[in-house]
Amino acid sequence: MKHIYDITDKVRDSISSNGITNTVTFGDLLDVDLDKTTMFPLAHMTLGTATFSDNIVNIPINVLFIDIVDVNKSLTDDDIFYGNDNLQDVLNTQFQAANLLQAQLSRGNLFNQQLILVGEPTAEPFLDNFENQLAGFSLDVQINMFNNQIDTDAS
């Protein structure tokens, strides 16, 4: 039985190949060195509570798509809307990374690998100050996969 390996490896590989994300991590976000700027843009994956029905396993996944917001220390009055940072650029790219993952699950390579998106994915923007100012999107998806890795006839 290797459901968790299957789902996390396939999602990790899909995110890693999106051309946006440099690093994919898993587990407790507090264990990730968010001060290490070379790892960004970053995607961080966690699993939710799995449910079982007939021959299907449903596993909720949350992926944080995160990048560093660069602040220009030279304040300008040129554009109040965009400000003196790249926040909108970061949000735009991390939204694209989240959208690419949900598209792979709904109709792309992950769907073809029998990871089936259930319901409507949600992507919520965030802005947090850790050691760095970080921003991005938190993507929540529900994934169904076949529960055919157990031999129920074995003694």
Steps between C-alpha positions, in 0.01 A plus 500: 500500500658825388219751451678783681821451302304487175305817560780708651760393242269566205390842631862591585618402152223703337582810704875457444452498124280813481789735412413730793576316823860441617432286808222267617480412869267281707388486863507767766567844353680598821770243412578679171780758507300795364802726546690318224427721201649262241211256538229739378256485329391217727205262512419335832263203515297360790236228514160515667272232642447214254162334452428152363198390298469175307808489275588870528726694734441875525800703616485876553822681412605854578784654302645838590658670201739755654752759385691788654365851458785732406462850636671790327644709781484811282146621545337660201171676455478387136241228547298466820313193369809282442703648786870446546504119494430208270201365695269485199770324295543242775124447533463468123776239462392297803139507379625365168684217679184413697291513183744271318471238776121505507495476118730194512261342750181586313602418143874453469780260581397439863145421389646253249692341790168437679521784751150636459405849614176505698292816537624851444856588605544822696799735493529764771762777484715571804768741616716408802807636667743231607871576479411620149179656377327212323190488285319255278198276480373214713340237275258245649403198292326169563645207309344159445713200419414133468536294816614184321837447668369270776438130458183442704513126426834450679494307827 
